[in-house]
Amino acid sequence: MMHDRASLSRRRFLTLAGGTAIAAAGAGVLSACGSSPAPTTPDGAGSAALPDYIPSELVRPDLPPTAEGVMAGYYQYPRQLVDAFGTKPGEGLGDVSILTNMFNPVPPALGGNQFWQELNNRVGANLDITMTPSADYLNKLSTTVASGDLPDIMLISARLARRADVLTRLCADLSELIGGSNAANFPFLANIPRDSWLSTAYGGGIYAIPISRAIVGTIMFARTDLIAQRGLNAAPGSYAEFVALAQGLTDARNNRWAFGSAKQVIAYVGNMLRVPNVWREEGGKFTSEMETPERREAVARVAEMYKAGLFHPDAIGGRLQLRDLLGNGTIALNAEGYAAWDILADTHKVQFGGIPAPGYDGGTPVHRSGTPSFALTAFRKTDKARLEKLLRICDWLAAPLGTSEYMFRKFGVEGRHWNWQDGVPVRTDAGNVEVKLPLEYVSDSPHILGPTDRARVDAQRAYQEKVIPNLLRNPSEGLVSETSVAKSGELTKIIDTVELDIVSGRKPISAWDEAVAQWKTAGGDQIRAEYEAALAEQK
């Protein structure tokens, strides 16, 4: 077993693991709660401990995860399933109310849904799940919180303003149950990578469990088959070699270009130049990436590539279907989140790969970490015995691949909802309709590589093993700035607009300095001050 215990001190935690902050936006929701103000930043001096990281060994993956954040890999679905639980985790709880979001169509109600009925039977409780479309979820959550009538379990949106107030005032402190070595009592929650946990810690307590995401973040995907066909270098060792690759992939006469969007190319070149991941913190002082000369240079270099004709002519408009263009070969390079690798390969049946950013002049680059949590799952305050069983249900929902619990929650009942076909579970018509409960937004196991073609899993794993050692985490992770919550959209628009103006040639690079000054005045300086004050409170 691999154990890694860390106190709530963010400095200690970031030294061990790091993480990228959940971006927050939205309106305040506690005006109806009627309670006095509470701290809005993590305390760090509390006596609790973040959960130990204990990778599950119940079912061994083909490629084990690493403590640094490399994902576990599977070449195929295990056929001999293991029962992770000998008892029903929610036995005796009765009705359990759950509020969460969803991205799929609403499934049949409990009375006409055999999957939901069997879920309740296996869990040992009546899960009353309120599912709200993602676009409407923040409003639903805000209204629920303001009413004071909270469900037993609720998804705390990444965009919820005053998130720390909601958690510390209204939600249960989980520290005694899951902090430190106590996490071993919930082995599948302890299996969640440590980066994901920092945003759950406030005021010396742990107030939620994370909906985990991998730390690897954005990948520059490439049509490796096109690179091979043209005899190009698929592993550029410098900025100049990357530009040469882009030039070799561009053939405007035949509607072929290297890129379709400037934003992610700027970030990619920024990795070559070692641009900070949103913020840089030194001696308690924060510097925005926008203020660094390297960030300015990244914009200038991408403007040069655009002028050289390496971008699709409609790239600046921002309305291109980039996945489709990459799949059909109209563009050959495009940056997206790590989950897109399988989506692209399964959809287009051509060869894709990830290209790690090289050092600008051949030195050591950085790789910006991704956001390690989609959202948080919190619990209504209740007695310890009930809270422990609610956590046990979430632990059941987080059982890993290779367990009967995993196969049921992902695919349903074998024979009714799915069948094996060539070693892969394939849903039936009933499964496609009934197995749509958004359980992954209540609790889930960490993301994995595969199960799929061995060559693809090996390529994904090799990519992560190369970039993870250069991972650059965001030092504002776990800190709360209400100005960032309120003004993130406005501030992002300032930067996005000037980037596109410069890249397209509408404005000179000097416009960057004017925009950064505007960004600072409009809220950037206030965000910096709030982060510095929050960090100082933890010392």
mmCIF file with all atom_site columns, C-alpha atoms in Angstrom, residues 70-143:
data_model
loop_
_atom_site.group_PDB
_atom_site.id
_atom_site.type_symbol
_atom_site.label_atom_id
_atom_site.label_alt_id
_atom_site.label_comp_id
_atom_site.label_asym_id
_atom_site.label_entity_id
_atom_site.label_seq_id
_atom_site.pdbx_PDB_ins_code
_atom_site.Cartn_x
_atom_site.Cartn_y
_atom_site.Cartn_z
_atom_site.occupancy
_atom_site.B_iso_or_equiv
_atom_site.pdbx_formal_charge
_atom_site.auth_seq_id
_atom_site.auth_comp_id
_atom_site.auth_asym_id
_atom_site.auth_atom_id
_atom_site.pdbx_PDB_model_num
ATOM 1  C CA . VAL A 1 70  ? -0.063  9.318   -13.835 1.00 0.00 ? 70  VAL A CA 1
ATOM 2  C CA . MET A 1 71  ? -3.362  7.513   -14.438 1.00 0.00 ? 71  MET A CA 1
ATOM 3  C CA . ALA A 1 72  ? -3.898  3.777   -14.115 1.00 0.00 ? 72  ALA A CA 1
ATOM 4  C CA . GLY A 1 73  ? -4.218  1.909   -17.407 1.00 0.00 ? 73  GLY A CA 1
ATOM 5  C CA . TYR A 1 74  ? -6.277  -1.121  -18.500 1.00 0.00 ? 74  TYR A CA 1
ATOM 6  C CA . TYR A 1 75  ? -5.969  -3.035  -21.752 1.00 0.00 ? 75  TYR A CA 1
ATOM 7  C CA . GLN A 1 76  ? -9.251  -4.883  -21.341 1.00 0.00 ? 76  GLN A CA 1
ATOM 8  C CA . TYR A 1 77  ? -12.239 -5.231  -19.044 1.00 0.00 ? 77  TYR A CA 1
ATOM 9  C CA . PRO A 1 78  ? -11.641 -7.767  -16.257 1.00 0.00 ? 78  PRO A CA 1
ATOM 10 C CA . ARG A 1 79  ? -14.016 -10.705 -16.731 1.00 0.00 ? 79  ARG A CA 1
ATOM 11 C CA . GLN A 1 80  ? -13.632 -12.113 -13.204 1.00 0.00 ? 80  GLN A CA 1
ATOM 12 C CA . LEU A 1 81  ? -15.333 -9.465  -11.113 1.00 0.00 ? 81  LEU A CA 1
ATOM 13 C CA . VAL A 1 82  ? -14.640 -8.916  -7.418  1.00 0.00 ? 82  VAL A CA 1
ATOM 14 C CA . ASP A 1 83  ? -17.300 -7.963  -4.877  1.00 0.00 ? 83  ASP A CA 1
ATOM 15 C CA . ALA A 1 84  ? -15.970 -4.875  -3.111  1.00 0.00 ? 84  ALA A CA 1
ATOM 16 C CA . PHE A 1 85  ? -18.725 -4.891  -0.464  1.00 0.00 ? 85  PHE A CA 1
ATOM 17 C CA . GLY A 1 86  ? -20.107 -7.758  1.584   1.00 0.00 ? 86  GLY A CA 1
ATOM 18 C CA . THR A 1 87  ? -22.957 -5.688  3.009   1.00 0.00 ? 87  THR A CA 1
ATOM 19 C CA . LYS A 1 88  ? -25.298 -2.998  1.728   1.00 0.00 ? 88  LYS A CA 1
ATOM 20 C CA . PRO A 1 89  ? -23.637 0.335   2.486   1.00 0.00 ? 89  PRO A CA 1
ATOM 21 C CA . GLY A 1 90  ? -26.827 2.287   3.181   1.00 0.00 ? 90  GLY A CA 1
ATOM 22 C CA . GLU A 1 91  ? -28.736 -0.399  5.102   1.00 0.00 ? 91  GLU A CA 1
ATOM 23 C CA . GLY A 1 92  ? -31.135 1.269   7.531   1.00 0.00 ? 92  GLY A CA 1
ATOM 24 C CA . LEU A 1 93  ? -30.910 4.792   6.125   1.00 0.00 ? 93  LEU A CA 1
ATOM 25 C CA . GLY A 1 94  ? -34.359 4.772   4.553   1.00 0.00 ? 94  GLY A CA 1
ATOM 26 C CA . ASP A 1 95  ? -34.824 7.694   2.179   1.00 0.00 ? 95  ASP A CA 1
ATOM 27 C CA . VAL A 1 96  ? -31.674 9.488   1.011   1.00 0.00 ? 96  VAL A CA 1
ATOM 28 C CA . SER A 1 97  ? -32.205 12.753  -0.862  1.00 0.00 ? 97  SER A CA 1
ATOM 29 C CA . ILE A 1 98  ? -29.622 13.678  -3.482  1.00 0.00 ? 98  ILE A CA 1
ATOM 30 C CA . LEU A 1 99  ? -29.284 16.803  -5.616  1.00 0.00 ? 99  LEU A CA 1
ATOM 31 C CA . THR A 1 100 ? -26.981 16.673  -8.623  1.00 0.00 ? 100 THR A CA 1
ATOM 32 C CA . ASN A 1 101 ? -26.620 17.822  -12.207 1.00 0.00 ? 101 ASN A CA 1
ATOM 33 C CA . MET A 1 102 ? -26.778 15.860  -15.421 1.00 0.00 ? 102 MET A CA 1
ATOM 34 C CA . PHE A 1 103 ? -25.715 16.101  -19.070 1.00 0.00 ? 103 PHE A CA 1
ATOM 35 C CA . ASN A 1 104 ? -27.774 13.214  -20.477 1.00 0.00 ? 104 ASN A CA 1
ATOM 36 C CA . PRO A 1 105 ? -31.522 13.055  -21.144 1.00 0.00 ? 105 PRO A CA 1
ATOM 37 C CA . VAL A 1 106 ? -33.619 12.405  -18.047 1.00 0.00 ? 106 VAL A CA 1
ATOM 38 C CA . PRO A 1 107 ? -33.972 8.642   -17.452 1.00 0.00 ? 107 PRO A CA 1
ATOM 39 C CA . PRO A 1 108 ? -37.287 6.950   -16.599 1.00 0.00 ? 108 PRO A CA 1
ATOM 40 C CA . ALA A 1 109 ? -38.567 7.601   -13.085 1.00 0.00 ? 109 ALA A CA 1
ATOM 41 C CA . LEU A 1 110 ? -38.030 5.084   -10.302 1.00 0.00 ? 110 LEU A CA 1
ATOM 42 C CA . GLY A 1 111 ? -41.327 3.294   -10.855 1.00 0.00 ? 111 GLY A CA 1
ATOM 43 C CA . GLY A 1 112 ? -40.465 2.437   -14.451 1.00 0.00 ? 112 GLY A CA 1
ATOM 44 C CA . ASN A 1 113 ? -36.720 2.061   -14.134 1.00 0.00 ? 113 ASN A CA 1
ATOM 45 C CA . GLN A 1 114 ? -35.422 -1.386  -13.174 1.00 0.00 ? 114 GLN A CA 1
ATOM 46 C CA . PHE A 1 115 ? -31.849 -0.107  -12.956 1.00 0.00 ? 115 PHE A CA 1
ATOM 47 C CA . TRP A 1 116 ? -32.810 2.498   -10.363 1.00 0.00 ? 116 TRP A CA 1
ATOM 48 C CA . GLN A 1 117 ? -34.820 -0.078  -8.448  1.00 0.00 ? 117 GLN A CA 1
ATOM 49 C CA . GLU A 1 118 ? -31.902 -2.501  -8.403  1.00 0.00 ? 118 GLU A CA 1
ATOM 50 C CA . LEU A 1 119 ? -29.561 0.324   -7.385  1.00 0.00 ? 119 LEU A CA 1
ATOM 51 C CA . ASN A 1 120 ? -31.685 0.984   -4.311  1.00 0.00 ? 120 ASN A CA 1
ATOM 52 C CA . ASN A 1 121 ? -31.746 -2.718  -3.540  1.00 0.00 ? 121 ASN A CA 1
ATOM 53 C CA . ARG A 1 122 ? -27.962 -3.052  -3.750  1.00 0.00 ? 122 ARG A CA 1
ATOM 54 C CA . VAL A 1 123 ? -27.294 0.099   -1.773  1.00 0.00 ? 123 VAL A CA 1
ATOM 55 C CA . GLY A 1 124 ? -29.890 -0.725  0.871   1.00 0.00 ? 124 GLY A CA 1
ATOM 56 C CA . ALA A 1 125 ? -31.547 2.712   0.797   1.00 0.00 ? 125 ALA A CA 1
ATOM 57 C CA . ASN A 1 126 ? -34.087 4.623   -1.259  1.00 0.00 ? 126 ASN A CA 1
ATOM 58 C CA . LEU A 1 127 ? -32.042 7.076   -3.306  1.00 0.00 ? 127 LEU A CA 1
ATOM 59 C CA . ASP A 1 128 ? -34.304 10.011  -4.127  1.00 0.00 ? 128 ASP A CA 1
ATOM 60 C CA . ILE A 1 129 ? -32.232 11.686  -6.848  1.00 0.00 ? 129 ILE A CA 1
ATOM 61 C CA . THR A 1 130 ? -33.157 15.138  -8.113  1.00 0.00 ? 130 THR A CA 1
ATOM 62 C CA . MET A 1 131 ? -31.451 15.581  -11.481 1.00 0.00 ? 131 MET A CA 1
ATOM 63 C CA . THR A 1 132 ? -31.126 19.047  -12.988 1.00 0.00 ? 132 THR A CA 1
ATOM 64 C CA . PRO A 1 133 ? -29.694 19.806  -16.453 1.00 0.00 ? 133 PRO A CA 1
ATOM 65 C CA . SER A 1 134 ? -26.215 21.267  -16.171 1.00 0.00 ? 134 SER A CA 1
ATOM 66 C CA . ALA A 1 135 ? -27.213 24.602  -17.711 1.00 0.00 ? 135 ALA A CA 1
ATOM 67 C CA . ASP A 1 136 ? -29.777 25.137  -14.941 1.00 0.00 ? 136 ASP A CA 1
ATOM 68 C CA . TYR A 1 137 ? -27.925 23.517  -12.068 1.00 0.00 ? 137 TYR A CA 1
ATOM 69 C CA . LEU A 1 138 ? -26.305 26.590  -10.533 1.00 0.00 ? 138 LEU A CA 1
ATOM 70 C CA . ASN A 1 139 ? -29.685 28.302  -10.192 1.00 0.00 ? 139 ASN A CA 1
ATOM 71 C CA . LYS A 1 140 ? -31.218 25.149  -8.692  1.00 0.00 ? 140 LYS A CA 1
ATOM 72 C CA . LEU A 1 141 ? -28.370 24.773  -6.215  1.00 0.00 ? 141 LEU A CA 1
ATOM 73 C CA . SER A 1 142 ? -28.460 28.452  -5.242  1.00 0.00 ? 142 SER A CA 1
ATOM 74 C CA . THR A 1 143 ? -32.204 28.314  -4.610  1.00 0.00 ? 143 THR A CA 1
#
